[in-house]
């Protein structure tokens, strides 16, 4: 029997996550918050009593997905209701924060709308939604004064061999194209003691690798036990003291916040993996200024040079936007030049998408036509893919330590990540799952590597 609001009766929860890794972390924490009131994971929306869409507002396409998904869920809600049941639908994340009231208006089948800073209050919202019985939704998109991290359960579902840990949230940078400062709010750093405790719990539950997350993770300045503000570089070295933790990563960084302590950590701390995602957006000083990135291309190249001096094998990744308002051919050439200079191991690139409420979207007469954006994107992506392939090919014949954390796409295969974040697959049995193994790279594909298992490697030696 399915209880309405009865504690101790298992109800099924399905969460669909869009957007960045912080949203994936948040989804896991929402599941943790709902576990004590009886929610267990569902395989899909069809068998769920509650579906949460954890949404992303970064580009128009991402935001529009929400409404089409809500349309599909409405049909499911009707089916459930016809059988005397109920499917509660919640919209969380950055679209919820940005346009909560509009969601309620456009999609009356939504029971709950909650922002990224209020999900510790979910049990209360669920209870209210059940009391309302389908009429009238619950909207909670506050930026509460209490930090949600202080109200989340310590007990967390295990994340496996590679785990995420949010250390910093929000952004005060206000790049002119970006919604994040509005959807996530002001920068906030969690205290060191909380992070160390959470890291220890993750390691005890089987994590070998922890990725420290933040919208501006290297702006981290949390207080240590003595009340002193500490940098991310310091935090990395502190976490590296945890026995059993083999790998540390962090994402996403801003070029202005790569301080000496963090760059030094790349040279000094073997557990800090030789891979860094460092978004640059553009190689044109004029566009960087219009984006309010607050640094020029030369600054970025200097940071890269210092990082490579500290850690010569560091692999770099980045984000690019083409077609920012006013971007000329000459500006785009500057971006291509920066790509040639750095040679990224991997990268993400996007057409500029005007976002409501951001300063760049209000620039009336300088929007770049879509066809030109598409042309530039294709040229940029061809260069980035060429560099990624070259980086991958340079790894063939090498032995790399791979953390195998998931089944491969074919039976009898496992997949994992190299120190440089490359996807690697190898013919291995399930026994190797959750382990770091030295494997020999046999073949490079466009975006992954094929490896030979350790015994084959012994033959080759
Ligand atoms: N905090 C990170 C990035 C957050 S968003 C940073 O400071 O770089 C992830 C990426 O989405 C950005 O790096 C940017 O390349 C892209 N992006 C953000 N807003 C965008 C927009 N309006 N149009 C296109 N791409 C955008
Ligand atoms: Fe957005 Fe800029 Fe903040 Fe990154 S630094 S989240 S791109 S405003
Ligand atoms: Fe998207 Fe929000 Fe992350 S807008 S990229 S989910 S911070």
CSV table of C-alpha atoms and ligand atoms in Angstrom, one decimal:
chain,number,residue,atom,x,y,z
A,1,UNK,CA,0.0,0.0,0.0
A,2,UNK,CA,1.3,3.4,-0.9
A,3,UNK,CA,1.0,5.8,2.0
A,4,UNK,CA,0.2,9.5,1.5
A,5,UNK,CA,2.8,11.2,3.7
A,6,UNK,CA,3.2,8.0,5.8
A,7,UNK,CA,6.7,7.8,7.2
A,8,UNK,CA,8.4,4.4,6.8
A,9,UNK,CA,6.5,3.5,3.6
A,10,UNK,CA,8.8,3.2,0.6
A,11,UNK,CA,8.0,5.7,-2.1
A,12,UNK,CA,10.0,5.9,-5.3
A,13,UNK,CA,12.0,8.9,-6.4
A,14,UNK,CA,13.4,9.6,-9.8
A,15,UNK,CA,15.8,12.6,-10.4
A,16,UNK,CA,16.7,13.8,-13.9
A,17,UNK,CA,19.8,16.0,-13.9
A,18,UNK,CA,20.8,18.6,-16.5
A,19,UNK,CA,23.8,21.0,-16.5
A,20,UNK,CA,27.0,21.0,-14.6
A,21,UNK,CA,28.6,18.7,-12.0
A,22,UNK,CA,27.3,20.8,-9.2
A,23,UNK,CA,23.8,19.9,-10.3
A,24,UNK,CA,24.8,16.2,-10.2
A,25,UNK,CA,26.1,16.7,-6.7
A,26,UNK,CA,22.9,18.5,-5.7
A,27,UNK,CA,20.8,15.7,-7.1
A,28,UNK,CA,22.6,13.2,-4.9
A,29,UNK,CA,22.1,15.4,-1.9
A,30,UNK,CA,18.4,15.8,-2.6
A,31,UNK,CA,18.1,12.0,-2.7
A,32,UNK,CA,19.9,12.0,0.7
A,33,UNK,CA,17.5,14.6,2.1
A,34,UNK,CA,14.5,12.5,1.0
A,35,UNK,CA,15.8,9.1,2.1
A,36,UNK,CA,14.8,9.6,5.8
A,37,UNK,CA,11.2,10.2,4.8
A,38,UNK,CA,11.0,7.0,2.9
A,39,UNK,CA,12.1,7.8,-0.7
A,40,UNK,CA,14.1,5.1,-2.5
A,41,UNK,CA,15.6,5.4,-6.0
A,42,UNK,CA,13.4,4.5,-9.0
A,43,UNK,CA,14.8,3.2,-12.3
A,44,UNK,CA,12.7,5.6,-14.4
A,45,UNK,CA,9.9,8.2,-14.2
A,46,UNK,CA,7.3,5.5,-15.0
A,47,UNK,CA,7.7,3.7,-11.7
A,48,UNK,CA,8.2,6.8,-9.6
A,49,UNK,CA,6.0,8.5,-7.0
A,50,UNK,CA,8.0,11.7,-7.3
A,51,UNK,CA,10.1,13.1,-10.2
A,52,UNK,CA,12.6,15.9,-9.7
A,53,UNK,CA,14.0,17.7,-12.7
A,54,UNK,CA,17.2,19.4,-11.6
A,55,UNK,CA,17.6,22.0,-14.3
A,56,UNK,CA,20.2,24.2,-16.0
A,57,UNK,CA,19.6,27.7,-17.3
A,58,UNK,CA,23.0,28.4,-18.8
A,59,UNK,CA,21.9,28.4,-22.5
A,60,UNK,CA,18.5,28.7,-24.1
A,61,UNK,CA,18.5,25.1,-25.3
A,62,UNK,CA,19.2,23.8,-21.8
A,63,UNK,CA,16.3,25.8,-20.3
A,64,UNK,CA,13.8,24.8,-23.1
A,65,UNK,CA,14.4,21.1,-22.4
A,66,UNK,CA,12.6,21.5,-19.1
A,67,UNK,CA,9.3,22.4,-20.7
A,68,UNK,CA,9.3,19.5,-23.1
A,69,UNK,CA,10.1,17.1,-20.3
A,70,UNK,CA,7.3,18.6,-18.2
A,71,UNK,CA,4.9,17.9,-21.1
A,72,UNK,CA,5.9,14.2,-21.1
A,73,UNK,CA,5.5,14.0,-17.3
A,74,UNK,CA,2.0,15.5,-17.5
A,75,UNK,CA,0.9,12.4,-19.5
A,76,UNK,CA,2.4,10.2,-16.8
A,77,UNK,CA,0.7,12.1,-14.1
A,78,UNK,CA,-2.7,11.6,-15.8
A,79,UNK,CA,-2.1,7.9,-16.1
A,80,UNK,CA,-1.2,7.6,-12.4
A,81,UNK,CA,-4.2,9.6,-11.4
A,82,UNK,CA,-6.5,7.4,-13.5
A,83,UNK,CA,-5.2,4.5,-11.4
A,84,UNK,CA,-5.9,6.3,-8.2
A,85,UNK,CA,-2.2,7.2,-7.6
A,86,UNK,CA,-0.2,10.4,-7.7
A,87,UNK,CA,3.0,11.5,-9.3
A,88,UNK,CA,4.5,14.5,-7.6
A,89,UNK,CA,6.6,16.6,-10.0
A,90,UNK,CA,9.3,19.0,-8.7
A,91,UNK,CA,11.5,21.4,-10.7
A,92,UNK,CA,14.8,22.2,-9.0
A,93,UNK,CA,18.0,23.9,-10.0
A,94,UNK,CA,18.8,27.0,-12.0
A,95,UNK,CA,15.7,27.3,-14.3
A,96,UNK,CA,13.6,27.0,-11.1
A,97,UNK,CA,15.6,29.8,-9.5
A,98,UNK,CA,15.5,32.0,-12.6
A,99,UNK,CA,11.9,31.6,-13.6
A,100,UNK,CA,10.1,29.8,-10.8
A,101,UNK,CA,6.8,31.8,-11.1
A,102,UNK,CA,6.8,31.3,-14.9
A,103,UNK,CA,7.1,27.6,-14.5
A,104,UNK,CA,4.1,27.5,-12.2
A,105,UNK,CA,2.2,29.5,-14.8
A,106,UNK,CA,3.2,27.6,-17.9
A,107,UNK,CA,3.1,24.2,-16.3
A,108,UNK,CA,0.4,23.9,-13.7
A,109,UNK,CA,1.1,20.2,-13.3
A,110,UNK,CA,4.3,21.1,-11.3
A,111,UNK,CA,3.8,20.6,-7.6
A,112,UNK,CA,7.1,22.0,-6.3
A,113,UNK,CA,9.5,24.6,-7.6
A,114,UNK,CA,12.7,25.0,-5.5
A,115,UNK,CA,16.0,26.8,-6.0
A,116,UNK,CA,19.5,25.4,-5.5
A,117,UNK,CA,19.8,27.0,-2.1
A,118,UNK,CA,16.7,25.5,-0.5
A,119,UNK,CA,16.7,21.8,-1.1
A,120,UNK,CA,17.4,21.0,2.6
A,121,UNK,CA,13.7,22.1,3.0
A,122,UNK,CA,12.5,19.5,0.6
A,123,UNK,CA,10.8,17.2,3.1
A,124,UNK,CA,8.6,20.1,4.3
A,125,UNK,CA,7.8,21.0,0.7
A,126,UNK,CA,6.8,17.4,-0.1
A,127,UNK,CA,4.5,17.4,2.9
A,128,UNK,CA,2.9,20.6,1.8
A,129,UNK,CA,2.5,19.4,-1.7
A,130,UNK,CA,0.7,16.3,-0.4
A,131,UNK,CA,-1.5,18.3,1.8
A,132,UNK,CA,-2.4,20.5,-1.2
A,133,UNK,CA,-3.3,17.3,-3.1
A,134,UNK,CA,-2.4,18.6,-6.5
A,135,UNK,CA,-4.1,22.0,-6.3
A,136,UNK,CA,-1.7,24.9,-5.9
A,137,UNK,CA,2.1,24.4,-6.1
A,138,UNK,CA,4.8,25.1,-3.5
A,139,UNK,CA,7.4,27.7,-4.6
A,140,UNK,CA,10.7,28.1,-2.6
A,141,UNK,CA,13.4,30.0,-4.4
A,142,UNK,CA,14.8,32.0,-1.4
A,143,UNK,CA,18.5,32.6,-0.8
A,144,UNK,CA,18.1,31.7,2.9
A,145,UNK,CA,20.5,33.1,5.5
A,146,UNK,CA,21.1,29.6,6.9
A,147,UNK,CA,23.6,27.7,4.9
A,148,UNK,CA,21.9,24.6,3.4
A,149,UNK,CA,25.1,22.6,4.0
A,150,UNK,CA,24.5,22.9,7.8
A,151,UNK,CA,21.1,21.3,7.3
A,152,UNK,CA,22.0,18.3,5.1
A,153,UNK,CA,22.1,14.8,6.5
A,154,UNK,CA,25.6,13.5,7.1
A,155,UNK,CA,24.5,10.1,5.9
A,156,UNK,CA,24.9,10.0,2.2
A,157,UNK,CA,24.4,7.3,-0.4
A,158,UNK,CA,27.8,6.1,-1.5
A,159,UNK,CA,29.0,7.7,-4.7
A,160,UNK,CA,31.5,5.0,-5.7
A,161,UNK,CA,35.2,5.2,-6.6
A,162,UNK,CA,35.0,8.7,-8.0
A,163,UNK,CA,33.1,11.2,-5.9
A,164,UNK,CA,32.1,14.9,-6.0
A,165,UNK,CA,32.3,17.2,-3.1
A,166,UNK,CA,31.0,20.8,-3.3
A,167,UNK,CA,33.4,23.2,-1.4
A,168,UNK,CA,32.3,26.5,-2.8
A,169,UNK,CA,29.2,27.8,-4.4
A,170,UNK,CA,27.9,30.9,-6.1
A,171,UNK,CA,29.7,33.5,-8.1
A,172,UNK,CA,30.5,37.2,-7.7
A,173,UNK,CA,32.2,37.6,-11.1
A,174,UNK,CA,29.2,38.7,-13.2
A,175,UNK,CA,30.6,37.9,-16.6
A,176,UNK,CA,28.2,39.7,-18.9
A,177,UNK,CA,26.9,36.6,-20.7
A,178,UNK,CA,26.3,34.4,-17.6
A,179,UNK,CA,23.2,33.6,-15.5
A,180,UNK,CA,25.1,31.8,-12.7
A,181,UNK,CA,25.5,34.8,-10.3
A,182,UNK,CA,21.7,35.3,-10.5
A,183,UNK,CA,20.7,31.6,-10.2
A,184,UNK,CA,23.3,30.5,-7.6
A,185,UNK,CA,23.8,33.7,-5.6
A,186,UNK,CA,26.9,35.1,-4.0
A,187,UNK,CA,30.1,33.2,-3.4
A,188,UNK,CA,30.2,31.1,-0.3
A,189,UNK,CA,33.0,28.8,0.9
A,190,UNK,CA,32.3,25.9,3.2
A,191,UNK,CA,34.5,25.6,6.3
A,192,UNK,CA,37.6,23.4,6.1
A,193,UNK,CA,36.5,21.1,8.9
A,194,UNK,CA,33.1,20.2,7.2
A,195,UNK,CA,34.9,19.5,3.9
A,196,UNK,CA,37.5,17.3,5.6
A,197,UNK,CA,34.8,15.4,7.4
A,198,UNK,CA,32.8,14.8,4.2
A,199,UNK,CA,35.9,13.8,2.3
A,200,UNK,CA,36.7,11.2,5.0
A,201,UNK,CA,33.2,9.8,4.8
A,202,UNK,CA,33.5,9.5,1.0
A,203,UNK,CA,36.8,7.7,1.3
A,204,UNK,CA,35.4,5.4,4.0
A,205,UNK,CA,32.5,4.6,1.6
A,206,UNK,CA,35.0,3.6,-1.2
A,207,UNK,CA,36.0,6.8,-3.0
A,208,UNK,CA,39.6,6.8,-4.3
A,209,UNK,CA,39.1,10.1,-6.2
A,210,UNK,CA,37.4,13.3,-5.1
A,211,UNK,CA,36.6,16.2,-7.4
A,212,UNK,CA,36.2,19.4,-5.5
A,213,UNK,CA,33.4,21.4,-7.0
A,214,UNK,CA,32.5,25.1,-7.1
A,215,UNK,CA,31.2,27.6,-9.8
A,216,UNK,CA,34.4,29.4,-9.0
A,217,UNK,CA,36.2,26.7,-7.0
A,218,UNK,CA,39.6,28.4,-6.9
A,219,UNK,CA,38.0,31.5,-5.3
A,220,UNK,CA,37.7,29.2,-2.3
A,221,UNK,CA,38.5,31.0,1.0
A,222,UNK,CA,36.9,28.9,3.7
A,223,UNK,CA,37.9,29.1,7.3
A,224,UNK,CA,40.1,26.5,9.0
A,225,UNK,CA,39.6,25.2,12.5
A,226,UNK,CA,41.4,28.3,13.9
A,227,UNK,CA,39.2,30.7,11.9
A,228,UNK,CA,41.8,31.6,9.3
A,229,UNK,CA,40.7,31.9,5.7
A,230,UNK,CA,42.5,29.2,3.5
A,231,UNK,CA,43.0,29.0,-0.2
A,232,UNK,CA,42.1,26.1,-2.5
A,233,UNK,CA,45.8,25.2,-2.8
A,234,UNK,CA,46.0,24.8,0.9
A,235,UNK,CA,42.8,22.8,1.0
A,236,UNK,CA,44.1,20.4,-1.6
A,237,UNK,CA,47.2,19.7,0.4
A,238,UNK,CA,45.2,19.2,3.6
A,239,UNK,CA,42.9,16.7,1.9
A,240,UNK,CA,45.9,14.9,0.4
A,241,UNK,CA,46.8,13.8,3.9
A,242,UNK,CA,43.7,11.5,4.0
A,243,UNK,CA,44.9,7.9,3.8
A,244,UNK,CA,43.1,5.9,1.1
A,245,UNK,CA,42.4,9.0,-1.0
A,246,UNK,CA,44.5,8.6,-4.2
A,247,UNK,CA,43.3,11.4,-6.5
A,248,UNK,CA,42.2,15.0,-6.1
A,249,UNK,CA,40.7,17.2,-8.8
A,250,UNK,CA,38.9,20.5,-8.8
A,251,UNK,CA,36.5,22.3,-11.2
A,252,UNK,CA,35.6,25.0,-12.4
A,253,UNK,CA,38.3,27.6,-12.1
A,254,UNK,CA,38.7,31.2,-13.1
A,255,UNK,CA,42.0,32.4,-14.6
A,256,UNK,CA,42.1,35.3,-12.2
A,257,UNK,CA,42.1,33.1,-9.1
A,258,UNK,CA,45.0,30.8,-10.0
A,259,UNK,CA,47.2,32.0,-7.1
A,260,UNK,CA,50.7,31.0,-6.2
A,261,UNK,CA,49.7,28.5,-3.6
A,262,UNK,CA,47.4,26.6,-6.1
A,263,UNK,CA,50.0,26.6,-8.9
A,264,UNK,CA,52.6,25.4,-6.4
A,265,UNK,CA,50.2,22.6,-5.3
A,266,UNK,CA,50.2,21.3,-8.9
A,267,UNK,CA,54.0,20.8,-8.7
A,268,UNK,CA,54.2,19.6,-5.1
A,269,UNK,CA,51.2,17.4,-4.6
A,270,UNK,CA,51.3,14.0,-6.4
A,271,UNK,CA,47.6,13.3,-5.5
A,272,UNK,CA,46.5,16.4,-7.4
A,273,UNK,CA,45.9,15.1,-10.9
A,274,UNK,CA,47.7,16.7,-13.9
A,275,UNK,CA,44.5,18.0,-15.5
A,276,UNK,CA,42.9,21.4,-15.3
A,277,UNK,CA,39.7,22.8,-16.7
A,278,UNK,CA,40.4,26.5,-17.0
A,279,UNK,CA,37.8,28.4,-19.1
A,280,UNK,CA,39.1,31.3,-21.2
A,281,UNK,CA,35.9,32.0,-23.3
A,282,UNK,CA,37.8,34.1,-25.9
A,283,UNK,CA,41.3,35.0,-27.1
A,284,UNK,CA,40.4,38.6,-27.9
A,285,UNK,CA,41.2,41.3,-25.4
A,286,UNK,CA,38.3,43.4,-26.6
A,287,UNK,CA,35.8,40.6,-26.2
A,288,UNK,CA,37.3,39.5,-22.9
A,289,UNK,CA,36.8,43.1,-21.6
A,290,UNK,CA,33.2,43.2,-23.0
A,291,UNK,CA,32.6,39.9,-21.2
A,292,UNK,CA,33.9,41.4,-18.0
A,293,UNK,CA,36.3,38.5,-17.6
A,294,UNK,CA,38.8,41.0,-16.0
A,295,UNK,CA,41.9,39.6,-17.6
A,296,UNK,CA,43.4,39.6,-21.1
A,297,UNK,CA,44.7,36.8,-23.3
A,298,UNK,CA,48.3,37.4,-22.2
A,299,UNK,CA,47.3,36.9,-18.6
A,300,UNK,CA,45.8,33.5,-19.5
A,301,UNK,CA,48.9,32.4,-21.4
A,302,UNK,CA,51.1,33.5,-18.5
A,303,UNK,CA,49.0,31.4,-16.1
A,304,UNK,CA,49.3,28.4,-18.4
A,305,UNK,CA,53.0,28.8,-18.6
A,306,UNK,CA,53.4,29.0,-14.8
A,307,UNK,CA,51.2,25.9,-14.4
A,308,UNK,CA,53.3,24.0,-17.0
A,309,UNK,CA,56.5,25.0,-15.3
A,310,UNK,CA,55.1,23.6,-12.0
A,311,UNK,CA,53.7,20.5,-13.7
A,312,UNK,CA,55.2,19.9,-17.1
A,313,UNK,CA,52.7,17.2,-18.1
A,314,UNK,CA,49.6,19.2,-17.1
A,315,UNK,CA,46.7,18.6,-19.6
A,316,UNK,CA,44.5,21.7,-20.1
A,317,UNK,CA,40.9,22.0,-20.9
A,318,UNK,CA,38.7,25.1,-21.5
A,319,UNK,CA,35.4,26.6,-22.4
A,320,UNK,CA,34.9,28.9,-25.4
A,321,UNK,CA,32.0,31.1,-26.5
A,322,UNK,CA,31.9,32.2,-30.2
A,323,UNK,CA,29.6,34.9,-31.5
A,324,UNK,CA,29.6,37.1,-28.4
A,325,UNK,CA,27.9,40.4,-29.3
A,326,UNK,CA,30.3,42.5,-31.3
A,327,UNK,CA,32.8,39.7,-32.1
A,328,UNK,CA,34.5,40.5,-35.3
A,329,UNK,CA,36.5,38.2,-37.6
A,330,UNK,CA,39.7,39.7,-36.1
A,331,UNK,CA,38.4,38.8,-32.6
A,332,UNK,CA,37.7,35.3,-33.7
A,333,UNK,CA,41.2,35.0,-35.2
A,334,UNK,CA,42.6,36.0,-31.8
A,335,UNK,CA,40.7,33.0,-30.3
A,336,UNK,CA,42.1,30.7,-32.9
A,337,UNK,CA,45.6,32.0,-32.1
A,338,UNK,CA,45.2,31.3,-28.4
A,339,UNK,CA,44.1,27.7,-29.3
A,340,UNK,CA,47.2,27.3,-31.4
A,341,UNK,CA,49.4,28.6,-28.5
A,342,UNK,CA,48.0,26.4,-25.8
A,343,UNK,CA,47.1,23.1,-27.5
A,344,UNK,CA,44.2,22.0,-25.2
A,345,UNK,CA,43.9,18.3,-24.4
A,346,UNK,CA,40.1,18.8,-24.5
A,347,UNK,CA,37.6,21.6,-24.6
A,348,UNK,CA,34.0,22.7,-24.7
A,349,UNK,CA,32.7,25.4,-27.1
A,350,UNK,CA,29.4,27.0,-27.5
A,351,UNK,CA,27.5,29.5,-29.6
A,352,UNK,CA,26.7,32.6,-27.6
A,353,UNK,CA,23.2,32.3,-26.3
A,354,UNK,CA,21.5,35.6,-25.0
A,355,UNK,CA,20.2,35.0,-21.6
A,356,UNK,CA,17.4,37.1,-20.1
A,357,UNK,CA,18.5,39.5,-17.5
A,358,UNK,CA,22.2,39.5,-18.4
A,359,UNK,CA,24.0,42.6,-19.7
A,360,UNK,CA,25.2,41.1,-22.9
A,361,UNK,CA,21.7,40.1,-24.0
A,362,UNK,CA,20.7,43.8,-23.8
A,363,UNK,CA,23.4,44.8,-26.4
A,364,UNK,CA,20.9,45.6,-29.2
A,365,UNK,CA,22.7,46.1,-32.4
A,366,UNK,CA,25.8,43.9,-32.2
A,367,UNK,CA,24.3,40.4,-32.0
A,368,UNK,CA,26.2,38.1,-34.3
A,369,UNK,CA,24.0,36.3,-36.9
A,370,UNK,CA,23.5,32.6,-36.1
A,371,UNK,CA,25.0,31.4,-39.4
A,372,UNK,CA,28.2,33.2,-38.6
A,373,UNK,CA,28.2,31.8,-35.1
A,374,UNK,CA,27.8,28.3,-36.6
A,375,UNK,CA,30.7,28.9,-39.1
A,376,UNK,CA,33.0,30.0,-36.3
A,377,UNK,CA,32.0,27.2,-34.0
A,378,UNK,CA,32.7,24.6,-36.7
A,379,UNK,CA,36.2,26.1,-37.4
A,380,UNK,CA,37.0,26.3,-33.7
A,381,UNK,CA,35.8,22.8,-33.0
A,382,UNK,CA,37.8,21.4,-35.8
A,383,UNK,CA,41.0,22.9,-34.3
A,384,UNK,CA,40.1,21.7,-30.8
A,385,UNK,CA,39.3,18.2,-32.0
A,386,UNK,CA,42.6,18.1,-33.9
A,387,UNK,CA,44.5,19.0,-30.7
A,388,UNK,CA,42.5,16.5,-28.6
A,389,UNK,CA,43.3,13.7,-31.1
A,390,UNK,CA,47.0,14.6,-31.1
A,391,UNK,CA,47.1,14.6,-27.3
A,392,UNK,CA,45.3,11.2,-27.2
A,393,UNK,CA,47.6,9.8,-29.9
A,394,UNK,CA,50.7,10.9,-28.0
A,395,UNK,CA,49.5,8.6,-25.2
A,396,UNK,CA,49.6,5.4,-27.2
A,397,UNK,CA,52.3,3.0,-26.1
A,398,UNK,CA,52.4,4.7,-22.7
A,399,UNK,CA,51.4,3.1,-19.4
A,400,UNK,CA,48.8,5.1,-17.5
A,401,UNK,CA,47.2,4.7,-14.1
A,402,UNK,CA,43.4,4.4,-14.8
A,403,UNK,CA,40.7,4.5,-12.2
A,404,UNK,CA,38.1,2.1,-13.5
A,405,UNK,CA,34.8,3.2,-12.0
A,406,UNK,CA,32.1,2.0,-14.4
A,407,UNK,CA,31.2,-0.8,-16.8
A,408,UNK,CA,32.3,-0.2,-20.4
A,409,UNK,CA,30.0,0.0,-23.3
A,410,UNK,CA,30.5,-3.7,-24.2
A,411,UNK,CA,30.2,-6.7,-21.9
A,412,UNK,CA,33.6,-7.7,-20.4
A,413,UNK,CA,34.8,-4.2,-20.5
A,414,UNK,CA,35.4,-1.6,-17.9
A,415,UNK,CA,35.8,2.2,-18.4
A,416,UNK,CA,37.6,4.8,-16.3
A,417,UNK,CA,39.7,7.9,-16.4
A,418,UNK,CA,43.4,8.5,-16.9
A,419,UNK,CA,45.2,11.1,-14.8
A,420,UNK,CA,44.6,13.4,-17.7
A,421,UNK,CA,40.8,12.9,-17.6
A,422,UNK,CA,40.7,10.8,-20.8
A,423,UNK,CA,38.0,8.1,-21.0
A,424,UNK,CA,39.8,4.8,-21.1
A,425,UNK,CA,38.3,1.4,-21.7
A,426,UNK,CA,39.9,-2.0,-21.3
A,427,UNK,CA,38.8,-5.7,-21.4
A,428,UNK,CA,38.6,-6.2,-17.6
A,429,UNK,CA,36.3,-8.2,-15.3
A,430,UNK,CA,34.0,-6.6,-12.7
A,431,UNK,CA,36.6,-7.5,-10.1
A,432,UNK,CA,38.7,-4.5,-11.2
A,433,UNK,CA,35.8,-2.1,-10.7
A,434,UNK,CA,36.7,0.7,-8.3
A,435,UNK,CA,40.5,0.1,-8.6
A,436,UNK,CA,43.3,2.1,-10.1
A,437,UNK,CA,45.3,-0.1,-12.5
A,438,UNK,CA,48.3,0.6,-14.7
A,439,UNK,CA,47.3,-0.2,-18.2
A,440,UNK,CA,49.0,0.1,-21.6
A,441,UNK,CA,47.4,2.4,-24.1
A,442,UNK,CA,46.9,0.6,-27.3
A,443,UNK,CA,44.8,2.9,-29.4
A,444,UNK,CA,43.6,6.5,-29.5
A,445,UNK,CA,40.1,7.4,-30.6
A,446,UNK,CA,38.8,10.9,-31.1
A,447,UNK,CA,37.6,11.2,-27.5
A,448,UNK,CA,38.8,8.0,-25.7
A,449,UNK,CA,41.6,5.5,-25.3
A,450,UNK,CA,41.6,1.7,-25.7
A,451,UNK,CA,43.9,-0.1,-23.2
A,452,UNK,CA,45.3,-3.5,-22.7
A,453,UNK,CA,44.8,-5.0,-19.2
A,454,UNK,CA,47.6,-5.4,-16.7
A,455,UNK,CA,48.6,-9.0,-17.6
A,456,UNK,CA,48.9,-8.1,-21.3
A,457,UNK,CA,51.1,-5.2,-20.2
A,458,UNK,CA,53.3,-7.7,-18.4
A,459,UNK,CA,53.7,-9.7,-21.7
A,460,UNK,CA,54.7,-6.5,-23.5
A,461,UNK,CA,57.3,-5.5,-20.9
B,1,LIG,N1,32.2,29.1,-13.7
B,1,LIG,C1,32.7,28.8,-15.0
B,1,LIG,C2,31.7,28.4,-16.0
B,1,LIG,C3,30.3,28.3,-15.8
B,1,LIG,S1,29.2,28.0,-17.1
B,1,LIG,C4,33.6,29.9,-15.5
B,1,LIG,O1,33.8,30.8,-14.8
B,1,LIG,O2,34.1,29.8,-16.5
B,1,LIG,C5,30.0,26.9,-18.2
B,1,LIG,C6,30.3,27.4,-19.5
B,1,LIG,O3,29.1,27.7,-20.2
B,1,LIG,C7,31.0,28.8,-19.5
B,1,LIG,O4,32.4,28.6,-19.3
B,1,LIG,C8,30.7,29.3,-20.8
B,1,LIG,O5,31.7,28.9,-21.8
B,1,LIG,C9,29.4,28.7,-21.2
B,1,LIG,N2,28.3,29.7,-21.1
B,1,LIG,C10,27.9,30.4,-20.1
B,1,LIG,N3,27.0,31.3,-20.4
B,1,LIG,C11,26.8,31.2,-21.8
B,1,LIG,C12,26.0,31.8,-22.7
B,1,LIG,N4,25.1,32.8,-22.4
B,1,LIG,N5,26.0,31.4,-24.0
B,1,LIG,C13,26.9,30.4,-24.4
B,1,LIG,N6,27.7,29.8,-23.5
B,1,LIG,C14,27.7,30.2,-22.2
B,2,LIG,FE1,29.5,32.7,-15.0
B,2,LIG,FE2,31.7,34.2,-15.1
B,2,LIG,FE3,30.8,33.4,-12.8
B,2,LIG,FE4,31.9,31.6,-14.5
B,2,LIG,S1,32.9,33.3,-13.5
B,2,LIG,S2,30.0,31.3,-13.3
B,2,LIG,S3,31.2,32.4,-16.4
B,2,LIG,S4,29.8,34.8,-14.1
B,3,LIG,FE1,23.6,25.2,-15.4
B,3,LIG,FE2,23.2,26.2,-13.0
B,3,LIG,FE3,25.3,24.6,-13.5
B,3,LIG,S1,22.9,27.2,-15.0
B,3,LIG,S2,25.8,25.1,-15.6
B,3,LIG,S3,23.2,24.1,-13.6
B,3,LIG,S4,25.2,26.4,-12.1
